[in-house]
mmCIF file of the C-alpha atoms, coordinates in Angstrom:
data_MODEL
# 
_entry.id   MODEL 
# 
loop_
_atom_site.group_PDB 
_atom_site.id 
_atom_site.type_symbol 
_atom_site.label_atom_id 
_atom_site.label_alt_id 
_atom_site.label_comp_id 
_atom_site.label_asym_id 
_atom_site.label_entity_id 
_atom_site.label_seq_id 
_atom_site.pdbx_PDB_ins_code 
_atom_site.Cartn_x 
_atom_site.Cartn_y 
_atom_site.Cartn_z 
_atom_site.occupancy 
_atom_site.B_iso_or_equiv 
_atom_site.pdbx_formal_charge 
_atom_site.auth_seq_id 
_atom_site.auth_comp_id 
_atom_site.auth_asym_id 
_atom_site.auth_atom_id 
_atom_site.pdbx_PDB_model_num 
ATOM 1   C CA . MET A 1 1   ? 17.696 -9.784  26.786  1.00 0.00 ? 1   MET A CA 1 
ATOM 2   C CA . HIS A 1 2   ? 15.314 -11.238 29.333  1.00 0.00 ? 2   HIS A CA 1 
ATOM 3   C CA . VAL A 1 3   ? 11.791 -12.521 28.838  1.00 0.00 ? 3   VAL A CA 1 
ATOM 4   C CA . THR A 1 4   ? 9.134  -11.596 31.343  1.00 0.00 ? 4   THR A CA 1 
ATOM 5   C CA . THR A 1 5   ? 5.431  -11.842 31.993  1.00 0.00 ? 5   THR A CA 1 
ATOM 6   C CA . ASP A 1 6   ? 5.490  -8.557  33.896  1.00 0.00 ? 6   ASP A CA 1 
ATOM 7   C CA . ALA A 1 7   ? 2.292  -6.831  32.747  1.00 0.00 ? 7   ALA A CA 1 
ATOM 8   C CA . SER A 1 8   ? 3.587  -3.421  33.864  1.00 0.00 ? 8   SER A CA 1 
ATOM 9   C CA . ALA A 1 9   ? 6.623  -3.547  31.541  1.00 0.00 ? 9   ALA A CA 1 
ATOM 10  C CA . PRO A 1 10  ? 6.293  -1.171  28.571  1.00 0.00 ? 10  PRO A CA 1 
ATOM 11  C CA . TRP A 1 11  ? 5.740  -2.429  25.032  1.00 0.00 ? 11  TRP A CA 1 
ATOM 12  C CA . LEU A 1 12  ? 7.991  -1.411  22.137  1.00 0.00 ? 12  LEU A CA 1 
ATOM 13  C CA . ILE A 1 13  ? 6.124  -1.291  18.827  1.00 0.00 ? 13  ILE A CA 1 
ATOM 14  C CA . VAL A 1 14  ? 8.534  -1.070  15.914  1.00 0.00 ? 14  VAL A CA 1 
ATOM 15  C CA . GLY A 1 15  ? 7.380  -0.113  12.434  1.00 0.00 ? 15  GLY A CA 1 
ATOM 16  C CA . LEU A 1 16  ? 10.019 -1.335  9.990   1.00 0.00 ? 16  LEU A CA 1 
ATOM 17  C CA . GLY A 1 17  ? 10.915 0.723   6.916   1.00 0.00 ? 17  GLY A CA 1 
ATOM 18  C CA . ASN A 1 18  ? 13.477 2.966   5.277   1.00 0.00 ? 18  ASN A CA 1 
ATOM 19  C CA . PRO A 1 19  ? 13.803 6.678   6.153   1.00 0.00 ? 19  PRO A CA 1 
ATOM 20  C CA . GLY A 1 20  ? 13.400 9.388   3.510   1.00 0.00 ? 20  GLY A CA 1 
ATOM 21  C CA . PRO A 1 21  ? 10.566 10.630  1.284   1.00 0.00 ? 21  PRO A CA 1 
ATOM 22  C CA . GLU A 1 22  ? 11.671 8.516   -1.699  1.00 0.00 ? 22  GLU A CA 1 
ATOM 23  C CA . TYR A 1 23  ? 10.799 5.342   0.260   1.00 0.00 ? 23  TYR A CA 1 
ATOM 24  C CA . ALA A 1 24  ? 7.634  6.603   1.962   1.00 0.00 ? 24  ALA A CA 1 
ATOM 25  C CA . MET A 1 25  ? 5.064  4.714   -0.150  1.00 0.00 ? 25  MET A CA 1 
ATOM 26  C CA . ASN A 1 26  ? 7.191  1.620   -0.897  1.00 0.00 ? 26  ASN A CA 1 
ATOM 27  C CA . ARG A 1 27  ? 5.787  -1.807  -0.041  1.00 0.00 ? 27  ARG A CA 1 
ATOM 28  C CA . HIS A 1 28  ? 8.789  -2.245  2.276   1.00 0.00 ? 28  HIS A CA 1 
ATOM 29  C CA . ASN A 1 29  ? 7.592  0.747   4.328   1.00 0.00 ? 29  ASN A CA 1 
ATOM 30  C CA . VAL A 1 30  ? 4.205  -0.541  5.398   1.00 0.00 ? 30  VAL A CA 1 
ATOM 31  C CA . GLY A 1 31  ? 5.550  -0.835  8.968   1.00 0.00 ? 31  GLY A CA 1 
ATOM 32  C CA . PHE A 1 32  ? 6.182  2.935   8.986   1.00 0.00 ? 32  PHE A CA 1 
ATOM 33  C CA . MET A 1 33  ? 2.625  3.500   7.682   1.00 0.00 ? 33  MET A CA 1 
ATOM 34  C CA . VAL A 1 34  ? 1.143  1.513   10.571  1.00 0.00 ? 34  VAL A CA 1 
ATOM 35  C CA . ALA A 1 35  ? 3.413  3.321   13.071  1.00 0.00 ? 35  ALA A CA 1 
ATOM 36  C CA . ASP A 1 36  ? 2.301  6.704   11.696  1.00 0.00 ? 36  ASP A CA 1 
ATOM 37  C CA . LEU A 1 37  ? -1.385 5.816   12.036  1.00 0.00 ? 37  LEU A CA 1 
ATOM 38  C CA . LEU A 1 38  ? -0.800 4.504   15.560  1.00 0.00 ? 38  LEU A CA 1 
ATOM 39  C CA . ALA A 1 39  ? 0.913  7.813   16.431  1.00 0.00 ? 39  ALA A CA 1 
ATOM 40  C CA . GLU A 1 40  ? -2.160 9.674   15.134  1.00 0.00 ? 40  GLU A CA 1 
ATOM 41  C CA . ARG A 1 41  ? -4.427 7.547   17.324  1.00 0.00 ? 41  ARG A CA 1 
ATOM 42  C CA . ILE A 1 42  ? -2.234 8.044   20.395  1.00 0.00 ? 42  ILE A CA 1 
ATOM 43  C CA . GLY A 1 43  ? -2.296 11.756  19.649  1.00 0.00 ? 43  GLY A CA 1 
ATOM 44  C CA . GLY A 1 44  ? 1.425  12.496  19.647  1.00 0.00 ? 44  GLY A CA 1 
ATOM 45  C CA . LYS A 1 45  ? 4.327  13.288  17.359  1.00 0.00 ? 45  LYS A CA 1 
ATOM 46  C CA . PHE A 1 46  ? 7.507  11.319  16.762  1.00 0.00 ? 46  PHE A CA 1 
ATOM 47  C CA . LYS A 1 47  ? 10.712 12.831  18.083  1.00 0.00 ? 47  LYS A CA 1 
ATOM 48  C CA . ARG A 1 48  ? 14.344 11.845  17.812  1.00 0.00 ? 48  ARG A CA 1 
ATOM 49  C CA . ALA A 1 49  ? 15.343 9.199   20.333  1.00 0.00 ? 49  ALA A CA 1 
ATOM 50  C CA . GLN A 1 50  ? 18.141 10.207  22.695  1.00 0.00 ? 50  GLN A CA 1 
ATOM 51  C CA . LYS A 1 51  ? 19.874 6.852   22.838  1.00 0.00 ? 51  LYS A CA 1 
ATOM 52  C CA . ALA A 1 52  ? 19.171 5.281   19.445  1.00 0.00 ? 52  ALA A CA 1 
ATOM 53  C CA . GLN A 1 53  ? 19.026 6.053   15.743  1.00 0.00 ? 53  GLN A CA 1 
ATOM 54  C CA . ALA A 1 54  ? 15.240 6.125   15.697  1.00 0.00 ? 54  ALA A CA 1 
ATOM 55  C CA . GLN A 1 55  ? 12.160 8.291   15.996  1.00 0.00 ? 55  GLN A CA 1 
ATOM 56  C CA . VAL A 1 56  ? 10.041 7.509   19.045  1.00 0.00 ? 56  VAL A CA 1 
ATOM 57  C CA . LEU A 1 57  ? 6.721  8.388   20.627  1.00 0.00 ? 57  LEU A CA 1 
ATOM 58  C CA . GLU A 1 58  ? 5.693  7.395   24.150  1.00 0.00 ? 58  GLU A CA 1 
ATOM 59  C CA . GLY A 1 59  ? 2.034  6.923   25.001  1.00 0.00 ? 59  GLY A CA 1 
ATOM 60  C CA . ARG A 1 60  ? -0.667 4.494   26.064  1.00 0.00 ? 60  ARG A CA 1 
ATOM 61  C CA . ILE A 1 61  ? -2.873 2.013   24.216  1.00 0.00 ? 61  ILE A CA 1 
ATOM 62  C CA . GLY A 1 62  ? -6.175 0.610   25.411  1.00 0.00 ? 62  GLY A CA 1 
ATOM 63  C CA . PRO A 1 63  ? -9.031 1.881   27.552  1.00 0.00 ? 63  PRO A CA 1 
ATOM 64  C CA . PRO A 1 64  ? -8.200 4.495   30.201  1.00 0.00 ? 64  PRO A CA 1 
ATOM 65  C CA . GLY A 1 65  ? -7.441 3.070   33.621  1.00 0.00 ? 65  GLY A CA 1 
ATOM 66  C CA . PRO A 1 66  ? -5.740 -0.177  34.642  1.00 0.00 ? 66  PRO A CA 1 
ATOM 67  C CA . GLY A 1 67  ? -6.406 -1.777  31.246  1.00 0.00 ? 67  GLY A CA 1 
ATOM 68  C CA . SER A 1 68  ? -4.196 0.660   29.343  1.00 0.00 ? 68  SER A CA 1 
ATOM 69  C CA . ARG A 1 69  ? -0.675 -0.331  28.339  1.00 0.00 ? 69  ARG A CA 1 
ATOM 70  C CA . ARG A 1 70  ? 2.400  1.874   28.264  1.00 0.00 ? 70  ARG A CA 1 
ATOM 71  C CA . VAL A 1 71  ? 3.956  1.815   24.795  1.00 0.00 ? 71  VAL A CA 1 
ATOM 72  C CA . VAL A 1 72  ? 6.963  3.204   23.002  1.00 0.00 ? 72  VAL A CA 1 
ATOM 73  C CA . LEU A 1 73  ? 6.332  3.533   19.283  1.00 0.00 ? 73  LEU A CA 1 
ATOM 74  C CA . ALA A 1 74  ? 9.485  3.502   17.154  1.00 0.00 ? 74  ALA A CA 1 
ATOM 75  C CA . LYS A 1 75  ? 10.631 3.947   13.569  1.00 0.00 ? 75  LYS A CA 1 
ATOM 76  C CA . PRO A 1 76  ? 14.320 3.000   13.156  1.00 0.00 ? 76  PRO A CA 1 
ATOM 77  C CA . MET A 1 77  ? 16.153 5.597   11.034  1.00 0.00 ? 77  MET A CA 1 
ATOM 78  C CA . SER A 1 78  ? 19.055 3.293   10.199  1.00 0.00 ? 78  SER A CA 1 
ATOM 79  C CA . TYR A 1 79  ? 17.693 1.737   6.984   1.00 0.00 ? 79  TYR A CA 1 
ATOM 80  C CA . MET A 1 80  ? 15.932 -1.607  7.021   1.00 0.00 ? 80  MET A CA 1 
ATOM 81  C CA . ASN A 1 81  ? 18.935 -3.958  7.056   1.00 0.00 ? 81  ASN A CA 1 
ATOM 82  C CA . LEU A 1 82  ? 20.385 -2.273  10.181  1.00 0.00 ? 82  LEU A CA 1 
ATOM 83  C CA . SER A 1 83  ? 17.168 -2.094  12.228  1.00 0.00 ? 83  SER A CA 1 
ATOM 84  C CA . GLY A 1 84  ? 18.454 -4.388  14.998  1.00 0.00 ? 84  GLY A CA 1 
ATOM 85  C CA . GLY A 1 85  ? 20.906 -1.890  16.505  1.00 0.00 ? 85  GLY A CA 1 
ATOM 86  C CA . PRO A 1 86  ? 18.388 0.897   17.151  1.00 0.00 ? 86  PRO A CA 1 
ATOM 87  C CA . VAL A 1 87  ? 15.704 -1.533  18.371  1.00 0.00 ? 87  VAL A CA 1 
ATOM 88  C CA . ASN A 1 88  ? 18.117 -3.217  20.780  1.00 0.00 ? 88  ASN A CA 1 
ATOM 89  C CA . ALA A 1 89  ? 19.239 0.188   22.105  1.00 0.00 ? 89  ALA A CA 1 
ATOM 90  C CA . LEU A 1 90  ? 15.610 1.217   22.682  1.00 0.00 ? 90  LEU A CA 1 
ATOM 91  C CA . CYS A 1 91  ? 14.904 -2.054  24.530  1.00 0.00 ? 91  CYS A CA 1 
ATOM 92  C CA . ASP A 1 92  ? 17.824 -1.340  26.838  1.00 0.00 ? 92  ASP A CA 1 
ATOM 93  C CA . PHE A 1 93  ? 16.914 2.305   27.383  1.00 0.00 ? 93  PHE A CA 1 
ATOM 94  C CA . TYR A 1 94  ? 13.207 1.721   28.088  1.00 0.00 ? 94  TYR A CA 1 
ATOM 95  C CA . LYS A 1 95  ? 13.769 -1.655  29.821  1.00 0.00 ? 95  LYS A CA 1 
ATOM 96  C CA . VAL A 1 96  ? 11.485 -3.517  27.426  1.00 0.00 ? 96  VAL A CA 1 
ATOM 97  C CA . PRO A 1 97  ? 11.539 -7.332  27.664  1.00 0.00 ? 97  PRO A CA 1 
ATOM 98  C CA . LEU A 1 98  ? 11.831 -9.186  24.353  1.00 0.00 ? 98  LEU A CA 1 
ATOM 99  C CA . ASP A 1 99  ? 8.306  -10.628 24.578  1.00 0.00 ? 99  ASP A CA 1 
ATOM 100 C CA . HIS A 1 100 ? 6.983  -7.044  24.725  1.00 0.00 ? 100 HIS A CA 1 
ATOM 101 C CA . VAL A 1 101 ? 8.559  -6.123  21.372  1.00 0.00 ? 101 VAL A CA 1 
ATOM 102 C CA . VAL A 1 102 ? 6.276  -6.017  18.305  1.00 0.00 ? 102 VAL A CA 1 
ATOM 103 C CA . ALA A 1 103 ? 7.749  -5.716  14.799  1.00 0.00 ? 103 ALA A CA 1 
ATOM 104 C CA . VAL A 1 104 ? 5.323  -4.568  12.083  1.00 0.00 ? 104 VAL A CA 1 
ATOM 105 C CA . HIS A 1 105 ? 6.625  -5.499  8.635   1.00 0.00 ? 105 HIS A CA 1 
ATOM 106 C CA . ASP A 1 106 ? 5.849  -6.415  5.034   1.00 0.00 ? 106 ASP A CA 1 
ATOM 107 C CA . GLU A 1 107 ? 5.612  -10.132 4.209   1.00 0.00 ? 107 GLU A CA 1 
ATOM 108 C CA . LEU A 1 108 ? 6.127  -11.580 0.714   1.00 0.00 ? 108 LEU A CA 1 
ATOM 109 C CA . ASP A 1 109 ? 4.627  -15.032 1.351   1.00 0.00 ? 109 ASP A CA 1 
ATOM 110 C CA . ILE A 1 110 ? 1.178  -13.703 2.265   1.00 0.00 ? 110 ILE A CA 1 
ATOM 111 C CA . ASP A 1 111 ? -1.367 -12.261 -0.167  1.00 0.00 ? 111 ASP A CA 1 
ATOM 112 C CA . TYR A 1 112 ? -1.761 -8.500  -0.287  1.00 0.00 ? 112 TYR A CA 1 
ATOM 113 C CA . GLY A 1 113 ? -3.554 -7.079  2.740   1.00 0.00 ? 113 GLY A CA 1 
ATOM 114 C CA . VAL A 1 114 ? -3.740 -10.365 4.665   1.00 0.00 ? 114 VAL A CA 1 
ATOM 115 C CA . LEU A 1 115 ? -2.435 -10.237 8.244   1.00 0.00 ? 115 LEU A CA 1 
ATOM 116 C CA . ARG A 1 116 ? -0.658 -12.872 10.306  1.00 0.00 ? 116 ARG A CA 1 
ATOM 117 C CA . LEU A 1 117 ? 0.391  -12.343 13.931  1.00 0.00 ? 117 LEU A CA 1 
ATOM 118 C CA . LYS A 1 118 ? 2.873  -14.594 15.678  1.00 0.00 ? 118 LYS A CA 1 
ATOM 119 C CA . LEU A 1 119 ? 5.538  -14.796 18.362  1.00 0.00 ? 119 LEU A CA 1 
ATOM 120 C CA . GLY A 1 120 ? 9.058  -15.805 17.317  1.00 0.00 ? 120 GLY A CA 1 
ATOM 121 C CA . GLY A 1 121 ? 10.080 -17.678 14.181  1.00 0.00 ? 121 GLY A CA 1 
ATOM 122 C CA . GLY A 1 122 ? 12.456 -17.153 11.285  1.00 0.00 ? 122 GLY A CA 1 
ATOM 123 C CA . ASP A 1 123 ? 13.098 -14.030 9.227   1.00 0.00 ? 123 ASP A CA 1 
ATOM 124 C CA . ASN A 1 124 ? 11.970 -15.459 5.859   1.00 0.00 ? 124 ASN A CA 1 
ATOM 125 C CA . GLY A 1 125 ? 14.666 -13.410 4.103   1.00 0.00 ? 125 GLY A CA 1 
ATOM 126 C CA . HIS A 1 126 ? 13.362 -10.108 5.508   1.00 0.00 ? 126 HIS A CA 1 
ATOM 127 C CA . ASN A 1 127 ? 16.412 -7.918  6.202   1.00 0.00 ? 127 ASN A CA 1 
ATOM 128 C CA . GLY A 1 128 ? 14.776 -5.938  8.999   1.00 0.00 ? 128 GLY A CA 1 
ATOM 129 C CA . LEU A 1 129 ? 13.832 -9.085  10.902  1.00 0.00 ? 129 LEU A CA 1 
ATOM 130 C CA . LYS A 1 130 ? 17.216 -10.634 10.172  1.00 0.00 ? 130 LYS A CA 1 
ATOM 131 C CA . SER A 1 131 ? 18.942 -7.633  11.767  1.00 0.00 ? 131 SER A CA 1 
ATOM 132 C CA . MET A 1 132 ? 16.601 -7.620  14.788  1.00 0.00 ? 132 MET A CA 1 
ATOM 133 C CA . THR A 1 133 ? 17.022 -11.359 15.386  1.00 0.00 ? 133 THR A CA 1 
ATOM 134 C CA . LYS A 1 134 ? 20.790 -11.086 15.113  1.00 0.00 ? 134 LYS A CA 1 
ATOM 135 C CA . ALA A 1 135 ? 20.799 -8.293  17.706  1.00 0.00 ? 135 ALA A CA 1 
ATOM 136 C CA . MET A 1 136 ? 18.241 -9.699  20.161  1.00 0.00 ? 136 MET A CA 1 
ATOM 137 C CA . GLY A 1 137 ? 17.174 -13.247 19.343  1.00 0.00 ? 137 GLY A CA 1 
ATOM 138 C CA . PRO A 1 138 ? 13.936 -14.321 17.592  1.00 0.00 ? 138 PRO A CA 1 
ATOM 139 C CA . ASP A 1 139 ? 11.422 -14.314 20.444  1.00 0.00 ? 139 ASP A CA 1 
ATOM 140 C CA . TYR A 1 140 ? 9.569  -11.078 19.686  1.00 0.00 ? 140 TYR A CA 1 
ATOM 141 C CA . HIS A 1 141 ? 6.061  -10.590 18.250  1.00 0.00 ? 141 HIS A CA 1 
ATOM 142 C CA . ARG A 1 142 ? 5.519  -9.990  14.553  1.00 0.00 ? 142 ARG A CA 1 
ATOM 143 C CA . VAL A 1 143 ? 2.578  -8.383  12.793  1.00 0.00 ? 143 VAL A CA 1 
ATOM 144 C CA . ARG A 1 144 ? 3.090  -9.560  9.214   1.00 0.00 ? 144 ARG A CA 1 
ATOM 145 C CA . PHE A 1 145 ? 1.379  -7.466  6.538   1.00 0.00 ? 145 PHE A CA 1 
ATOM 146 C CA . GLY A 1 146 ? 1.018  -9.384  3.278   1.00 0.00 ? 146 GLY A CA 1 
ATOM 147 C CA . ILE A 1 147 ? 2.312  -7.752  0.107   1.00 0.00 ? 147 ILE A CA 1 
ATOM 148 C CA . GLY A 1 148 ? 2.300  -10.857 -2.133  1.00 0.00 ? 148 GLY A CA 1 
ATOM 149 C CA . ARG A 1 149 ? 5.056  -12.065 -4.457  1.00 0.00 ? 149 ARG A CA 1 
ATOM 150 C CA . PRO A 1 150 ? 6.586  -10.020 -7.294  1.00 0.00 ? 150 PRO A CA 1 
ATOM 151 C CA . PRO A 1 151 ? 4.973  -10.491 -10.699 1.00 0.00 ? 151 PRO A CA 1 
ATOM 152 C CA . GLY A 1 152 ? 6.766  -12.312 -13.515 1.00 0.00 ? 152 GLY A CA 1 
ATOM 153 C CA . ARG A 1 153 ? 10.529 -12.184 -13.206 1.00 0.00 ? 153 ARG A CA 1 
ATOM 154 C CA . MET A 1 154 ? 10.752 -9.033  -11.123 1.00 0.00 ? 154 MET A CA 1 
ATOM 155 C CA . GLN A 1 155 ? 13.433 -9.291  -8.452  1.00 0.00 ? 155 GLN A CA 1 
ATOM 156 C CA . VAL A 1 156 ? 12.259 -9.286  -4.837  1.00 0.00 ? 156 VAL A CA 1 
ATOM 157 C CA . ALA A 1 157 ? 14.500 -6.304  -3.995  1.00 0.00 ? 157 ALA A CA 1 
ATOM 158 C CA . ASP A 1 158 ? 12.936 -4.258  -6.817  1.00 0.00 ? 158 ASP A CA 1 
ATOM 159 C CA . PHE A 1 159 ? 9.410  -5.286  -5.831  1.00 0.00 ? 159 PHE A CA 1 
ATOM 160 C CA . VAL A 1 160 ? 9.631  -4.329  -2.150  1.00 0.00 ? 160 VAL A CA 1 
ATOM 161 C CA . LEU A 1 161 ? 11.252 -0.970  -2.986  1.00 0.00 ? 161 LEU A CA 1 
ATOM 162 C CA . LYS A 1 162 ? 8.475  -0.013  -5.415  1.00 0.00 ? 162 LYS A CA 1 
ATOM 163 C CA . ASP A 1 163 ? 5.369  1.913   -4.385  1.00 0.00 ? 163 ASP A CA 1 
ATOM 164 C CA . PHE A 1 164 ? 2.114  0.014   -4.037  1.00 0.00 ? 164 PHE A CA 1 
ATOM 165 C CA . ALA A 1 165 ? 0.340  -0.334  -7.400  1.00 0.00 ? 165 ALA A CA 1 
ATOM 166 C CA . SER A 1 166 ? -2.608 1.964   -8.077  1.00 0.00 ? 166 SER A CA 1 
ATOM 167 C CA . ALA A 1 167 ? -5.102 -0.903  -7.672  1.00 0.00 ? 167 ALA A CA 1 
ATOM 168 C CA . GLU A 1 168 ? -3.510 -1.781  -4.311  1.00 0.00 ? 168 GLU A CA 1 
ATOM 169 C CA . ARG A 1 169 ? -3.577 1.828   -3.160  1.00 0.00 ? 169 ARG A CA 1 
ATOM 170 C CA . LYS A 1 170 ? -7.385 1.850   -3.308  1.00 0.00 ? 170 LYS A CA 1 
ATOM 171 C CA . GLU A 1 171 ? -7.458 -0.565  -0.372  1.00 0.00 ? 171 GLU A CA 1 
ATOM 172 C CA . LEU A 1 172 ? -4.206 0.419   1.334   1.00 0.00 ? 172 LEU A CA 1 
ATOM 173 C CA . ASP A 1 173 ? -5.742 2.794   3.891   1.00 0.00 ? 173 ASP A CA 1 
ATOM 174 C CA . TYR A 1 174 ? -8.232 0.120   4.939   1.00 0.00 ? 174 TYR A CA 1 
ATOM 175 C CA . PHE A 1 175 ? -5.524 -2.546  5.333   1.00 0.00 ? 175 PHE A CA 1 
ATOM 176 C CA . VAL A 1 176 ? -3.189 -0.215  7.260   1.00 0.00 ? 176 VAL A CA 1 
ATOM 177 C CA . ASP A 1 177 ? -6.110 0.704   9.530   1.00 0.00 ? 177 ASP A CA 1 
ATOM 178 C CA . ARG A 1 178 ? -6.823 -2.993  10.150  1.00 0.00 ? 178 ARG A CA 1 
ATOM 179 C CA . ALA A 1 179 ? -3.152 -3.755  10.866  1.00 0.00 ? 179 ALA A CA 1 
ATOM 180 C CA . THR A 1 180 ? -3.117 -0.885  13.371  1.00 0.00 ? 180 THR A CA 1 
ATOM 181 C CA . ASP A 1 181 ? -6.210 -2.350  15.054  1.00 0.00 ? 181 ASP A CA 1 
ATOM 182 C CA . ALA A 1 182 ? -4.373 -5.692  15.236  1.00 0.00 ? 182 ALA A CA 1 
ATOM 183 C CA . VAL A 1 183 ? -1.351 -4.108  16.965  1.00 0.00 ? 183 VAL A CA 1 
ATOM 184 C CA . GLU A 1 184 ? -3.624 -2.443  19.536  1.00 0.00 ? 184 GLU A CA 1 
ATOM 185 C CA . CYS A 1 185 ? -5.443 -5.720  20.166  1.00 0.00 ? 185 CYS A CA 1 
ATOM 186 C CA . LEU A 1 186 ? -2.164 -7.645  20.553  1.00 0.00 ? 186 LEU A CA 1 
ATOM 187 C CA . VAL A 1 187 ? -0.834 -5.196  23.136  1.00 0.00 ? 187 VAL A CA 1 
ATOM 188 C CA . SER A 1 188 ? -4.030 -4.757  25.134  1.00 0.00 ? 188 SER A CA 1 
ATOM 189 C CA . GLU A 1 189 ? -5.639 -8.197  24.865  1.00 0.00 ? 189 GLU A CA 1 
ATOM 190 C CA . GLY A 1 190 ? -2.828 -10.634 24.082  1.00 0.00 ? 190 GLY A CA 1 
ATOM 191 C CA . LEU A 1 191 ? -1.623 -12.701 21.115  1.00 0.00 ? 191 LEU A CA 1 
ATOM 192 C CA . GLU A 1 192 ? -4.336 -15.369 21.092  1.00 0.00 ? 192 GLU A CA 1 
ATOM 193 C CA . ARG A 1 193 ? -7.178 -12.866 21.055  1.00 0.00 ? 193 ARG A CA 1 
ATOM 194 C CA . ALA A 1 194 ? -5.441 -10.841 18.326  1.00 0.00 ? 194 ALA A CA 1 
ATOM 195 C CA . GLN A 1 195 ? -4.744 -13.943 16.216  1.00 0.00 ? 195 GLN A CA 1 
ATOM 196 C CA . SER A 1 196 ? -8.351 -15.123 16.372  1.00 0.00 ? 196 SER A CA 1 
ATOM 197 C CA . ALA A 1 197 ? -9.592 -11.671 15.393  1.00 0.00 ? 197 ALA A CA 1 
ATOM 198 C CA . TYR A 1 198 ? -7.065 -10.720 12.708  1.00 0.00 ? 198 TYR A CA 1 
ATOM 199 C CA . ASN A 1 199 ? -5.287 -13.791 11.296  1.00 0.00 ? 199 ASN A CA 1 
ATOM 200 C CA . SER A 1 200 ? -7.380 -13.933 8.157   1.00 0.00 ? 200 SER A CA 1 
# 
């Protein structure tokens, strides 16, 4: 996997989650929620990828003209802990350099709704990131969507695979909207601009 500063290279935006209606509103699926909203904004529908176990949508982000960026939006259909294979296959197929990959995922160590954007780093026990890093190396962008820690003695695995609580759901649309804004800003204006605007 090569790293480039080629501005014309496409971006691959990966919403991490688990496929299937039973997982749709889980905390672990917030990456899918952001990907779905981004698809709405682009004005397209996901379709099955030819070369990978994923749903994809090709489009553009940013103002019309030379400022717009070519993007491939993806939701791996492999289950979270096997996300790396489909993402790596999509990078190869669309010729996306690693520094043009953005993973959108839930993050336990950040309070609910808080965003943090960064390039590279560890996986912090997140199985989707662990699989991606194993397949491609760590030097991709992350949009980390805070979900907070589990209450009491609840196991992490149980917590992330539960739906957002009713109190959280009141603000969920707003936070997903803001995370989607952050992804658009990262792709069209760069990491530093996106961090200063959205790292709350």
